[in-house]
C-alpha positions as MATLAB code, in Angstrom:
seq = 'XXXXXXXXXXXXXXXXXXXXXXXXXXXXXXXXXXXXXXXXXXXXXXXXXXXXXXXXXXXXXXXXXXXXXXXXXXXXXXXXXXXXXXXXXXXXXXXXXXXXXXXXXXXXXXXXXXXXXXXXXXXXXXXXXXXXXXXXXXXXXXXXXXXXXXXXXXXXXXXXXXXXXXXXXXXXXXXXXXXXXXXXXXXXXXXXXXXXXXXXXXXXXXXXXXXXXXXXXXXXXXXXXXXXXXXXXXXXXXXXXXXXXXXXXXXXXXXXXXXXXXXXXXXXXXXXXXXXXXXXXXXXXXXXXXXXXXXXXXXXXXXXXXXXXXXXXXXXXXXXXXXXXXXXXXXXXXXXXXXXXXX';
ca = [
       9.539   12.337  -65.585;
      11.045   14.661  -63.857;
      14.031   14.983  -62.074;
      12.523   16.965  -59.514;
       9.482   18.878  -59.552;
       9.300   19.334  -55.958;
       9.167   23.290  -55.103;
      11.627   23.602  -51.954;
      14.271   21.434  -54.294;
      13.772   23.135  -57.433;
      17.543   24.986  -58.621;
      14.960   28.011  -59.602;
      12.866   28.380  -56.364;
      14.776   31.269  -55.093;
      13.416   35.180  -54.140;
      13.991   36.570  -57.855;
      13.531   40.938  -58.789;
      10.250   41.902  -59.755;
      11.239   43.439  -63.465;
       9.818   40.166  -65.980;
       6.788   40.257  -64.112;
       5.701   43.408  -63.984;
       6.721   43.164  -67.901;
       3.888   40.396  -67.876;
       1.272   42.300  -66.121;
       2.003   45.576  -68.347;
       1.888   43.498  -71.363;
      -0.798   41.792  -70.466;
      -2.793   44.996  -69.967;
      -2.088   45.850  -73.399;
      -3.256   43.032  -74.194;
      -6.537   43.597  -71.796;
      -6.282   41.612  -68.799;
      -7.091   43.465  -66.134;
      -3.618   43.611  -62.958;
      -6.355   42.463  -60.497;
      -6.090   39.750  -61.906;
      -2.749   38.530  -63.410;
      -2.134   39.067  -59.226;
      -4.898   36.788  -58.031;
      -3.419   35.007  -54.899;
       0.074   36.441  -54.932;
      -0.888   38.787  -51.928;
       0.929   41.375  -54.244;
       0.604   44.471  -56.224;
       1.322   46.729  -59.166;
       3.264   49.459  -56.550;
       5.404   46.081  -55.532;
       6.517   45.411  -57.970;
       7.608   48.459  -59.103;
      10.241   49.080  -55.976;
      13.766   48.679  -56.635;
      14.754   46.871  -53.340;
      11.741   43.829  -54.267;
      12.450   40.838  -54.216;
       9.503   37.938  -54.639;
       9.316   34.666  -54.352;
       8.890   31.959  -57.349;
       6.308   30.896  -56.780;
       4.461   34.415  -57.055;
       6.229   35.142  -60.527;
       4.101   31.276  -61.637;
       0.849   32.336  -60.037;
       0.922   35.441  -61.937;
       1.940   33.622  -65.358;
      -1.049   30.924  -64.598;
      -2.890   33.704  -63.803;
      -2.282   35.293  -67.316;
      -2.708   31.610  -69.113;
      -5.997   31.286  -67.712;
      -6.861   34.823  -68.614;
      -6.313   35.280  -72.355;
      -6.008   32.379  -75.778;
      -2.874   33.378  -77.490;
       0.251   32.564  -74.613;
       2.741   32.625  -77.293;
       2.014   36.203  -78.601;
       1.829   37.318  -75.041;
       5.337   34.996  -74.014;
       7.335   37.099  -76.748;
       6.406   40.162  -76.091;
       6.715   39.847  -72.766;
       9.925   38.613  -72.970;
      11.042   41.488  -75.680;
       9.737   45.085  -73.715;
      13.037   43.725  -70.516;
      15.583   46.790  -70.473;
      18.684   46.018  -68.469;
      19.059   48.973  -66.879;
      16.187   47.800  -64.899;
      18.255   44.784  -63.546;
      19.907   46.928  -60.734;
      24.005   46.237  -60.728;
      23.715   42.409  -62.687;
      22.204   44.842  -65.844;
      25.147   47.183  -65.901;
      27.257   44.544  -65.146;
      26.330   42.930  -68.704;
      26.189   46.864  -70.742;
      30.100   47.319  -69.192;
      31.391   44.235  -70.545;
      34.235   44.274  -72.293;
      32.273   41.512  -74.955;
      29.318   39.916  -76.078;
      31.207   36.367  -74.860;
      31.966   38.358  -71.443;
      28.187   39.873  -70.912;
      26.583   35.816  -71.283;
      28.922   34.167  -68.930;
      28.780   37.493  -66.203;
      24.887   36.370  -66.648;
      25.196   33.086  -66.102;
      27.879   33.448  -63.245;
      24.560   35.185  -62.000;
      21.316   33.442  -62.671;
      20.107   33.387  -59.215;
      19.740   37.974  -59.658;
      17.512   36.958  -62.829;
      14.353   35.487  -63.380;
      15.336   33.150  -65.654;
      13.239   29.040  -65.069;
      15.189   26.964  -66.916;
      19.233   25.631  -66.320;
      21.627   28.056  -69.176;
      24.859   26.855  -69.956;
      27.145   28.125  -73.067;
      28.445   25.740  -75.377;
      31.254   26.571  -77.592;
      32.692   25.125  -80.263;
      34.554   26.211  -83.199;
      31.966   27.509  -85.450;
      28.687   27.601  -83.340;
      28.623   29.214  -80.196;
      24.337   27.545  -78.376;
      23.126   29.235  -74.885;
      21.558   26.134  -73.764;
      17.272   26.665  -72.048;
      17.346   23.178  -70.440;
      13.566   23.537  -69.649;
      12.670   19.888  -67.962;
      12.808   21.236  -64.380;
      10.081   24.268  -65.347;
       6.550   23.153  -64.089;
       4.436   21.904  -66.900;
       1.817   24.238  -67.332;
       3.202   27.039  -67.936;
       7.694   25.007  -69.357;
       6.413   26.699  -72.820;
       5.257   29.532  -71.791;
       8.505   30.710  -69.850;
      10.840   28.714  -71.897;
       9.621   30.845  -75.409;
       9.859   34.562  -72.567;
      12.852   34.193  -71.478;
      14.688   33.186  -74.426;
      13.257   36.287  -76.778;
      14.313   38.460  -73.106;
      17.946   36.776  -74.214;
      17.428   37.814  -77.942;
      15.951   41.381  -76.992;
      18.225   42.157  -75.159;
      21.369   41.389  -77.566;
      21.064   45.015  -79.885;
      20.796   46.847  -76.590;
      24.255   45.421  -75.826;
      26.301   45.712  -78.811;
      24.566   49.174  -79.773;
      22.683   47.904  -83.121;
      19.809   45.821  -84.964;
      20.646   42.051  -84.050;
      23.826   40.179  -85.859;
      23.215   38.262  -89.005;
      23.661   34.479  -87.975;
      22.063   34.752  -84.562;
      18.679   31.725  -84.307;
      16.664   30.395  -81.949;
      15.704   26.318  -82.037;
      12.644   25.493  -79.382;
      11.489   21.818  -78.495;
       7.988   22.154  -78.898;
       5.793   24.667  -81.274;
       3.221   27.285  -79.867;
      -0.664   26.908  -80.324;
      -1.038   29.982  -82.643;
       1.191   32.664  -83.657;
       4.559   33.271  -80.573;
       6.046   36.657  -81.660;
       9.337   36.020  -81.022;
       9.190   35.565  -83.940;
       9.009   39.038  -85.377;
      13.075   39.317  -83.722;
      14.437   36.139  -84.476;
      14.552   32.798  -87.336;
      12.487   30.071  -84.312;
      12.596   26.511  -85.938;
      10.580   24.101  -83.918;
      11.005   20.397  -82.922;
      14.559   20.484  -81.731;
      16.029   17.901  -79.574;
      16.844   21.007  -76.793;
      15.431   25.055  -76.715;
      19.017   26.839  -77.248;
      19.688   29.927  -79.477;
      22.075   29.778  -81.522;
      24.867   31.973  -83.108;
      28.602   32.208  -84.707;
      31.366   31.824  -82.495;
      33.093   34.617  -83.801;
      30.271   36.738  -81.921;
      31.165   36.070  -78.326;
      34.702   38.637  -79.516;
      31.706   41.230  -80.811;
      33.068   44.363  -78.474;
      30.126   46.001  -76.486;
      29.244   49.730  -77.155;
      29.261   50.308  -73.331;
      32.064   48.775  -72.121;
      33.841   50.114  -68.838;
      36.032   47.192  -67.675;
      35.649   49.635  -64.161;
      32.556   49.769  -64.243;
      32.219   46.637  -65.114;
      34.315   45.240  -61.832;
      32.161   47.019  -59.556;
      29.442   45.738  -60.905;
      30.212   42.464  -60.517;
      31.300   42.730  -56.771;
      27.527   44.401  -56.164;
      26.838   41.006  -57.519;
      29.040   38.556  -55.228;
      27.470   40.361  -52.446;
      23.987   40.376  -53.269;
      25.075   36.223  -54.203;
      26.366   36.287  -51.158;
      22.969   37.684  -49.271;
      20.561   36.014  -51.008;
      22.607   32.193  -50.348;
      23.415   33.679  -46.628;
      20.156   34.507  -45.694;
      17.430   31.732  -46.178;
      13.902   34.140  -45.923;
      11.433   32.136  -43.431;
       8.508   31.579  -46.069;
      11.825   28.683  -47.268;
      11.865   27.913  -43.413;
       8.042   26.883  -43.558;
       8.318   25.499  -47.379;
      11.029   23.007  -45.710;
       9.464   22.405  -42.658;
       5.446   21.702  -44.941;
       7.572   19.462  -47.604;
       8.181   16.753  -44.744;
       4.950   15.517  -44.510;
       2.524   17.087  -47.125;
      -0.297   15.447  -45.880;
      -0.209   16.375  -41.990;
       0.214   20.384  -42.108;
       0.824   21.713  -38.528;
      -1.871   24.524  -37.732;
      -0.516   27.929  -38.502;
       0.506   28.214  -34.041;
       1.240   24.972  -33.909;
       4.519   25.744  -36.472;
       4.691   28.800  -35.252;
       5.946   27.874  -31.586;
       8.247   25.143  -33.454;
       9.993   28.577  -35.780;
       9.832   30.603  -32.572;
       7.309   32.989  -33.808;
       3.580   33.394  -32.736;
       1.486   33.716  -34.409;
       1.093   36.971  -35.353;
       4.464   37.042  -35.924;
       4.946   34.417  -38.756;
       1.754   35.933  -40.129;
       3.096   39.189  -40.424;
       7.297   37.995  -41.487;
       5.546   36.455  -44.393;
       2.930   38.679  -45.638;
       6.234   41.058  -45.966;
       7.727   38.542  -47.573;
       4.605   38.449  -50.034;
       3.055   35.093  -48.879;
       1.099   33.466  -46.235;
       1.174   29.890  -44.538;
      -1.687   28.917  -46.638;
      -0.119   29.559  -50.155;
       3.355   28.089  -49.175;
       0.797   24.886  -48.570;
      -0.296   25.173  -51.748;
       3.382   25.555  -53.268;
       4.428   22.767  -51.500;
       1.207   20.661  -52.574;
       0.806   21.509  -55.532;
       4.778   20.267  -56.575;
       4.587   17.280  -54.690;
       1.406   16.342  -56.369;
       3.022   17.041  -59.817;
       6.221   15.761  -58.654;
       4.686   12.185  -57.982;
       1.756   12.487  -60.601;
       5.602   12.706  -62.462;
       6.266    9.545  -61.288;
       2.701    7.313  -62.427;
       0.994    7.350  -58.561;
      -2.439    7.326  -59.757;
      -4.882   10.646  -58.601;
      -6.568    8.085  -56.245;
      -2.460    7.492  -54.639;
      -1.464   11.430  -54.842;
      -4.893   12.054  -53.221;
      -4.522    9.796  -50.207;
      -0.623   11.171  -49.346;
      -1.773   14.492  -49.581;
      -4.083   14.260  -46.966;
      -7.482   13.799  -49.217;
     -10.091   11.916  -47.859;
     -11.675   12.686  -51.794;
      -9.975   11.663  -55.570;
     -12.516   14.491  -56.351;
     -11.716   17.325  -53.589;
      -8.053   16.859  -54.828;
      -9.103   17.177  -57.874;
     -10.772   20.560  -58.052;
      -7.638   21.372  -55.279;
      -4.696   20.469  -58.372;
      -7.341   22.203  -60.798;
      -6.681   25.864  -57.884;
      -3.144   24.713  -57.843;
      -1.953   23.981  -61.867;
      -5.306   25.729  -63.628;
      -6.094   21.685  -65.541;
      -6.947   18.357  -64.157;
      -4.683   15.657  -63.048;
      -4.906   13.394  -66.269;
      -4.621   15.963  -68.267;
      -1.163   17.383  -66.776;
       0.360   14.141  -66.812;
       0.023   14.197  -70.721;
       1.549   17.737  -70.514;
       4.519   16.736  -68.904;
       5.277   14.017  -70.849;
       5.106   15.801  -74.270;
];
């Protein structure tokens, strides 16, 4: 069972830059999937994803991933390809902080320190041993239906940016191990040697590489960029979005959702203002209701509740209505979701 599958409580449920989502859509379009299909239900356009100062929600990125998964028979190929096209300069101050770090080890530690400014969905930790070091991607809190795709994409991103950091090819000794074997060919295998069936997802490499100097090392630039990252991080933490406030209110009782005008009054807004503020943040009231209910349903099912019990707790009069809603939220039926969650 996952430790916490409620969207409002997940550690990754934070505003995020749109770069990784844009890369995924570009990859999907090259594979023949229309961009508007990828963006369906997100309230976003491709120009939104190209805006340098724009943030999107985690739920919007998950919706894009689910739309792509529903439209392709080759998800593993798209996951690795999308991750590999990520370029550090497009990550803003964080990207330049990484590029200007003194060593590879410094860059990795900066990336982990500022993970809230990235698009990763896994808990990322660094384990340093005498001979071998591992970057561990713990995906147990990632929704089950997108877990494999996201860990492949995010791991491919980490491996893919390494040559740019070092100014040369990927060093010998870098390996990737994944918990699950994907269905079909994995594009990530074109980047690095991959093994499957491991007890955790990890990128491993000789510990000596931590001291490898970076090609664009510049301590002064790194310090300036890290200071900017600190400011961005503080801004994200100190300014909760209207959407996050709505999520918290809805999460109190997803089975008794208030009318939008009622909630707007509670928050000190008119209904029109609340709608406009949510739209500005790239979401809407109905989308947030679906997000909160979908996450609570996943949590209850993971905990062993029956479909009928979950339907009742979420306010559905008939299990069939809940079944249809769950398929809309997670792109698979409740019973299949449970099976995927325990793998």
